[in-house]
Short mmCIF file of the C-alpha atoms (twelve columns), coordinates in Angstrom:
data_MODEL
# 
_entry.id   MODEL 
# 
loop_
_atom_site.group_PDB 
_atom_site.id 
_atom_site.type_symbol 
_atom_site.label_atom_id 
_atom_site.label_alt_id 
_atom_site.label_comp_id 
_atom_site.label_asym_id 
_atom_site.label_seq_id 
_atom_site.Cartn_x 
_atom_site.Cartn_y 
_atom_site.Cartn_z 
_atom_site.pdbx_PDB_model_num 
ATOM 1   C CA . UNK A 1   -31.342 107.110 42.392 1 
ATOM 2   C CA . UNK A 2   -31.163 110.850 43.070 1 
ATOM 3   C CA . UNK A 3   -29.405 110.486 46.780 1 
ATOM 4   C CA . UNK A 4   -26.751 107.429 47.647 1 
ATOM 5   C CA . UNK A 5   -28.357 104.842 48.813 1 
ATOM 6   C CA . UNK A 6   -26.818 102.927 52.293 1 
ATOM 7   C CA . UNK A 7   -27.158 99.103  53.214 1 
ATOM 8   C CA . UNK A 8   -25.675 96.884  55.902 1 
ATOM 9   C CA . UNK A 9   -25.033 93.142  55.629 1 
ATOM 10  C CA . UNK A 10  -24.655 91.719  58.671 1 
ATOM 11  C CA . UNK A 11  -24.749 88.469  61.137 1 
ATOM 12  C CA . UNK A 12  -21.867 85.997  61.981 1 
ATOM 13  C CA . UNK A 13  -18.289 85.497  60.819 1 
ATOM 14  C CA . UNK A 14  -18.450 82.251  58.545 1 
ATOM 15  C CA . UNK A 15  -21.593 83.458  57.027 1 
ATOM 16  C CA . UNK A 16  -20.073 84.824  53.646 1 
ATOM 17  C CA . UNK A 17  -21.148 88.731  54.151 1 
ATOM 18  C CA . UNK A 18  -18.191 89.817  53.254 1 
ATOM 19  C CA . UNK A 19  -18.016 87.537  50.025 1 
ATOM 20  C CA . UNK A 20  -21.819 88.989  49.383 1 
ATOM 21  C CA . UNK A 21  -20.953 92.050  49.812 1 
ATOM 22  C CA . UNK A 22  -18.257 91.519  47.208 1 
ATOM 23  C CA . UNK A 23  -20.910 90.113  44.937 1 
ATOM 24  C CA . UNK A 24  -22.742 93.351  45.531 1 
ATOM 25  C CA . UNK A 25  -20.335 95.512  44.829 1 
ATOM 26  C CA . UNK A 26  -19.423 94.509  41.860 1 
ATOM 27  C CA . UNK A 27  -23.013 94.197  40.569 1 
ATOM 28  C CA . UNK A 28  -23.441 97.355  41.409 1 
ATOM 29  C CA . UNK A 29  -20.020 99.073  39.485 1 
ATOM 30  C CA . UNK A 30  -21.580 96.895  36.697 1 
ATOM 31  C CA . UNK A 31  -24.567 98.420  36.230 1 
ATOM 32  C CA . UNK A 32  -22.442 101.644 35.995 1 
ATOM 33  C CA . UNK A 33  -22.922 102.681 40.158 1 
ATOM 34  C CA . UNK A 34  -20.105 104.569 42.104 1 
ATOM 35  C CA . UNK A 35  -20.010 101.961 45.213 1 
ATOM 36  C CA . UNK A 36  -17.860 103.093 48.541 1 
ATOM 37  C CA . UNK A 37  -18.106 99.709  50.657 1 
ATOM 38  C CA . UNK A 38  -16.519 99.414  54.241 1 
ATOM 39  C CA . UNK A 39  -16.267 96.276  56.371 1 
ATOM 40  C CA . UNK A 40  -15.944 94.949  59.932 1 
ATOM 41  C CA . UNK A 41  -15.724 91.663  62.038 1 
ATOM 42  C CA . UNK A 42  -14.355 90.774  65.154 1 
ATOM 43  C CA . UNK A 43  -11.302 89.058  65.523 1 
ATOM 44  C CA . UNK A 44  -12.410 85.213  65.736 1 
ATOM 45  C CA . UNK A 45  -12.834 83.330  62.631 1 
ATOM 46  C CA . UNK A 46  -16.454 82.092  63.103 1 
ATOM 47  C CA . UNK A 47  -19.591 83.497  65.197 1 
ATOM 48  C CA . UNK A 48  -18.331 87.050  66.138 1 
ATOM 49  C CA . UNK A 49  -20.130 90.112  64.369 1 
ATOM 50  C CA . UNK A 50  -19.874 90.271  61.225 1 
ATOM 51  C CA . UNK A 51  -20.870 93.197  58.814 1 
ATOM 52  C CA . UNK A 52  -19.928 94.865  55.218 1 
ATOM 53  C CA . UNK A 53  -20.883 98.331  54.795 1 
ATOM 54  C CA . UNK A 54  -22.309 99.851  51.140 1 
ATOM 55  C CA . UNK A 55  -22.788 103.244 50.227 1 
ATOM 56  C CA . UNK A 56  -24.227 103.439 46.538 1 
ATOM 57  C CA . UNK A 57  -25.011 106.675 44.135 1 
ATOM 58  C CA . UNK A 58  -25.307 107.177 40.308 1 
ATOM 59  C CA . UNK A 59  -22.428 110.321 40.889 1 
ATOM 60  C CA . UNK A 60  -20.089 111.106 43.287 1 
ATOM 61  C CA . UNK A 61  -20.107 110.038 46.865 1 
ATOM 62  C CA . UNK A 62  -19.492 112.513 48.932 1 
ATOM 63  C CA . UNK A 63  -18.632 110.629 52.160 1 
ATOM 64  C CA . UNK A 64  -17.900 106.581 51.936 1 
ATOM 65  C CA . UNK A 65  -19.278 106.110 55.275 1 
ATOM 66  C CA . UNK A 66  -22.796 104.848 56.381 1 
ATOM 67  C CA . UNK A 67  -24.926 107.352 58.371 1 
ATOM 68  C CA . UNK A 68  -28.205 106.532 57.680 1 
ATOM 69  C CA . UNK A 69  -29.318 103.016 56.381 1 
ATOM 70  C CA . UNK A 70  -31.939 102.326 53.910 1 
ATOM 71  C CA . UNK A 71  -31.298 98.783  54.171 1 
ATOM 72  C CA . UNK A 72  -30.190 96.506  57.028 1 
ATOM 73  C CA . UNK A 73  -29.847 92.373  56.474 1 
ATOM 74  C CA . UNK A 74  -29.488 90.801  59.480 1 
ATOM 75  C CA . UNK A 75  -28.575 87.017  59.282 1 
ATOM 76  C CA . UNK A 76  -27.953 85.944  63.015 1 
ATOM 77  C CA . UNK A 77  -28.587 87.188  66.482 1 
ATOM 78  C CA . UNK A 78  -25.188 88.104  67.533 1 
ATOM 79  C CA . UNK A 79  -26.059 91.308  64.852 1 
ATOM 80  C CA . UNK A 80  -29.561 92.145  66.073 1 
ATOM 81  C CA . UNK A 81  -28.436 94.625  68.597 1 
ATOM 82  C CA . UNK A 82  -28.148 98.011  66.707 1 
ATOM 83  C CA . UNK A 83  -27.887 101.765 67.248 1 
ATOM 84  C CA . UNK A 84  -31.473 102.604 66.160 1 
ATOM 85  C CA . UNK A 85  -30.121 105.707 65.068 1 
ATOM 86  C CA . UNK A 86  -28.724 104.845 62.417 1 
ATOM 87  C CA . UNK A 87  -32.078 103.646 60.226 1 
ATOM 88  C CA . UNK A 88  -33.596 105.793 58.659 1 
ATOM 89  C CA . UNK A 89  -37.625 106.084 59.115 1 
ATOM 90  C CA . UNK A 90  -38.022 104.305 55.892 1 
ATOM 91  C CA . UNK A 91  -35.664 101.421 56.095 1 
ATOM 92  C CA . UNK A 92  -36.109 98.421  55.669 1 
ATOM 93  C CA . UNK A 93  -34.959 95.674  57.523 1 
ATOM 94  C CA . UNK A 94  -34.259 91.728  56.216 1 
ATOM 95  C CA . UNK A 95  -34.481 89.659  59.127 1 
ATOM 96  C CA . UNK A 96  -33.238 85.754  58.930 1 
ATOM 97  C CA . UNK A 97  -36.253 84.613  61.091 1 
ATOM 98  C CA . UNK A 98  -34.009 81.259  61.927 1 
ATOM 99  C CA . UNK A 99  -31.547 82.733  63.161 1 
ATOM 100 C CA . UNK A 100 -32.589 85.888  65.069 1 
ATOM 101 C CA . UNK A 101 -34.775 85.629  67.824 1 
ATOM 102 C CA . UNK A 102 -34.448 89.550  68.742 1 
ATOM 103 C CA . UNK A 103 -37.992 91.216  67.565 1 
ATOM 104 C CA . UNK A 104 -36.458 94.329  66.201 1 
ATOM 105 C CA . UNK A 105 -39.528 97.006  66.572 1 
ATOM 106 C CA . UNK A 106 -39.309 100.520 65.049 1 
ATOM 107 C CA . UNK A 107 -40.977 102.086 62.343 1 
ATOM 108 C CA . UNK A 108 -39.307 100.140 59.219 1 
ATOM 109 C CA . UNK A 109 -40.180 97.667  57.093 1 
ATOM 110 C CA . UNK A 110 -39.279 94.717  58.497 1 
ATOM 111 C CA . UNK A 111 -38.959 91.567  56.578 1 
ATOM 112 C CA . UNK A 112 -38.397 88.347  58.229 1 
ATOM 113 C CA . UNK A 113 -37.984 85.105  55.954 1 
ATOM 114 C CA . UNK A 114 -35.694 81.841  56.939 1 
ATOM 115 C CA . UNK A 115 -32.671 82.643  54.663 1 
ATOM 116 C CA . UNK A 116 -30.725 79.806  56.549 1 
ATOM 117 C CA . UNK A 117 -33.264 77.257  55.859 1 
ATOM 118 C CA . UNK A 118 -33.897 77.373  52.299 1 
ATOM 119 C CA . UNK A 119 -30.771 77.503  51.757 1 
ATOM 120 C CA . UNK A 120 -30.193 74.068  53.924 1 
ATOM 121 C CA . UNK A 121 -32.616 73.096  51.436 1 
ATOM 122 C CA . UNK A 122 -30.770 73.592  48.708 1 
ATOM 123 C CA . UNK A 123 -27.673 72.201  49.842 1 
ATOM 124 C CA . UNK A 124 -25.644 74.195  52.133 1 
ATOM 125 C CA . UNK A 125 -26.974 76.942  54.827 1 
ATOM 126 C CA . UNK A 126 -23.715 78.665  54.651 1 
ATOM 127 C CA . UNK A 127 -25.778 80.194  51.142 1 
ATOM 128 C CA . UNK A 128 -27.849 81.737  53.183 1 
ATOM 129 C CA . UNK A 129 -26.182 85.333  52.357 1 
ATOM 130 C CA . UNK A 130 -27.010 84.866  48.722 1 
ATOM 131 C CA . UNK A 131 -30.521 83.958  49.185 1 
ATOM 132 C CA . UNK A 132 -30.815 87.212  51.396 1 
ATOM 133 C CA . UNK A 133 -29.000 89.195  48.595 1 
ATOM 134 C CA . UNK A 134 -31.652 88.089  46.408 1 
ATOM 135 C CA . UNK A 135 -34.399 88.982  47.813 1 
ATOM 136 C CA . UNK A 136 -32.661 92.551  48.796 1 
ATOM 137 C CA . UNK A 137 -32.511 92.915  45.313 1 
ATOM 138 C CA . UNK A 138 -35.774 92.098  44.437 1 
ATOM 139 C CA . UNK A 139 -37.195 93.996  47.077 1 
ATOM 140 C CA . UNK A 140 -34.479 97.785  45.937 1 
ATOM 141 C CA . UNK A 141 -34.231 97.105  42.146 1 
ATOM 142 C CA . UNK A 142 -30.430 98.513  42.566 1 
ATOM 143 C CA . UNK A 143 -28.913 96.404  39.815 1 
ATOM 144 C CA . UNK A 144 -29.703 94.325  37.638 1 
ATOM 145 C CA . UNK A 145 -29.661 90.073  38.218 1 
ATOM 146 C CA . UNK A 146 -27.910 90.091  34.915 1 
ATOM 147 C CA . UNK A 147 -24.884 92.323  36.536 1 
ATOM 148 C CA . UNK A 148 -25.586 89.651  39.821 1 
ATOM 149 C CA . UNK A 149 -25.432 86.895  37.610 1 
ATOM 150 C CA . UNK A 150 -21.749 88.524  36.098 1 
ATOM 151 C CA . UNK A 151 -20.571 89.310  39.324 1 
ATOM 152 C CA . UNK A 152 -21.494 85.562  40.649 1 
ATOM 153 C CA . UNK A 153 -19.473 84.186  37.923 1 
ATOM 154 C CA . UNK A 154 -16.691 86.204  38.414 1 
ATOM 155 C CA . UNK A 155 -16.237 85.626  42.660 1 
ATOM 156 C CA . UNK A 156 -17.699 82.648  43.101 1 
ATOM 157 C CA . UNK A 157 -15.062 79.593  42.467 1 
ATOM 158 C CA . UNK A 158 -17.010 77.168  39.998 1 
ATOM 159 C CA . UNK A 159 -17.885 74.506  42.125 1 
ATOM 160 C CA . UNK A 160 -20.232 76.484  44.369 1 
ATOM 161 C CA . UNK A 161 -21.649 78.691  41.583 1 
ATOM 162 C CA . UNK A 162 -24.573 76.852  40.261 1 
ATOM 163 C CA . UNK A 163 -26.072 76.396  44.030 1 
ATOM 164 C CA . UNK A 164 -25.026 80.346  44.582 1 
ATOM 165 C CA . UNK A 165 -26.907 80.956  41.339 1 
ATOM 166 C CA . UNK A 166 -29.842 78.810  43.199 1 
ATOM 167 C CA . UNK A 167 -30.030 81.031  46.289 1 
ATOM 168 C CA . UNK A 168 -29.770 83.784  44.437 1 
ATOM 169 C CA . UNK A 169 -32.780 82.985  42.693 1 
ATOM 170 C CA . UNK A 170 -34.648 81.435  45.726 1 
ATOM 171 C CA . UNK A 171 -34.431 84.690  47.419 1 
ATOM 172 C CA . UNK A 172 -35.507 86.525  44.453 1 
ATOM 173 C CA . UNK A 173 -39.046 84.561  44.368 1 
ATOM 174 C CA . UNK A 174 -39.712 85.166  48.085 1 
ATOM 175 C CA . UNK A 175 -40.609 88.698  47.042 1 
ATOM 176 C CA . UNK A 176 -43.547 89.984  45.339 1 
ATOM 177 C CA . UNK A 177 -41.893 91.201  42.438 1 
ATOM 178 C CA . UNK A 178 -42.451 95.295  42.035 1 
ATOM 179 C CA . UNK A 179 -42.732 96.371  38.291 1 
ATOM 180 C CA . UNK A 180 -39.505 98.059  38.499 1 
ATOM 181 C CA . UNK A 181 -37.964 94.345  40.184 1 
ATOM 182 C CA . UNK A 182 -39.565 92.091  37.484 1 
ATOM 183 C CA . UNK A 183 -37.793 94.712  34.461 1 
ATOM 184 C CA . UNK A 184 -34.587 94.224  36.042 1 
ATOM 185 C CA . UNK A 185 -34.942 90.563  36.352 1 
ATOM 186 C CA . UNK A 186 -36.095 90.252  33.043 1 
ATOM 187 C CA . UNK A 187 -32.795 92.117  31.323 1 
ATOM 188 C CA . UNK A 188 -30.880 88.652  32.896 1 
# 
């Protein structure tokens, strides 16, 4: 990665981003990345905005602050509304199609898949973050799912971390698996 990479995680309060985001970040610093991450929410507990800010490099970061997204994961409607601005032309966007009912039209790569849903399926929607978090990780190749897989067992209390291990994975399969994806899935 020659120039920091910037990703958004947003949706709902109650929707674990920040916890994800967490999980990311810690990934990340284990697969030796220098990680600035920033959050925000509104004030009430559950269903106001909700979003956790990352700004990754292999070297110094010069400013910790998103100003130009690469990737945005939005997980309910209440975060669909955005300042275009601040994609950039090549972003791409995760969309939970179950969730968001905005059509969010620009000229990124927009990926819509029911996050919520197959998570439901596996036992509890409320993994929907980590099934997103897989698949943006599949899709970027920014760490490996052996540093995920760490960084799971290390934030996620033990009685949720086989179905977060689940979503994980679910969201990993709904991508086409890039060469560069299917090496760093392999070193797990």
């Amino acid at each position: 990665m020659s120039h920091p990479v910037e990703l958004r995680l947003s949706g709902s309060g109650g929707q674990g981003l920040q916890f994800s985001a967490r999980v990311l970040a810690e990934a990340l610093l284990r697969d030796g990345r220098t990680v600035a991450q920033s959050q925000s929410y509104e004030p009430t507990s559950r269903g106001g905005v909700s979003r956790s800010d990352l700004v990754v490099s292999d070297g110094d970061i010069d400013y910790p602050l998103v100003t130009g997204l690469d990737y945005l994961v939005i997980l309910d409607e209440v975060a669909a509304e955005f300042p275009p601005t601040l994609l950039k032309p090549t972003a791409t966007l995760l969309v939970d199609e179950s969730r968001v009912q905005t059509r969010v039209a620009g000229p990124w790569t927009i990926r819509s898949s029911p996050f919520a849903e197959i998570a439901r399926a596996l036992g509890n929607e409320r993994a929907g973050n980590i099934v997103a978090l897989g698949t943006l990780l599949a899709l970027s190749s920014l760490c490996s799912s052996a540093s995920v897989a760490a960084a799971l067992a290390a934030e996620t209390p033990p009685k949720f971390l086989d179905l977060n291990s689940e979503a994980f994975d679910a969201g990993w399969r709904l991508v086409q698996p890039t060469p560069a994806a299917e090496a760093a899935h392999a070193r797990a």
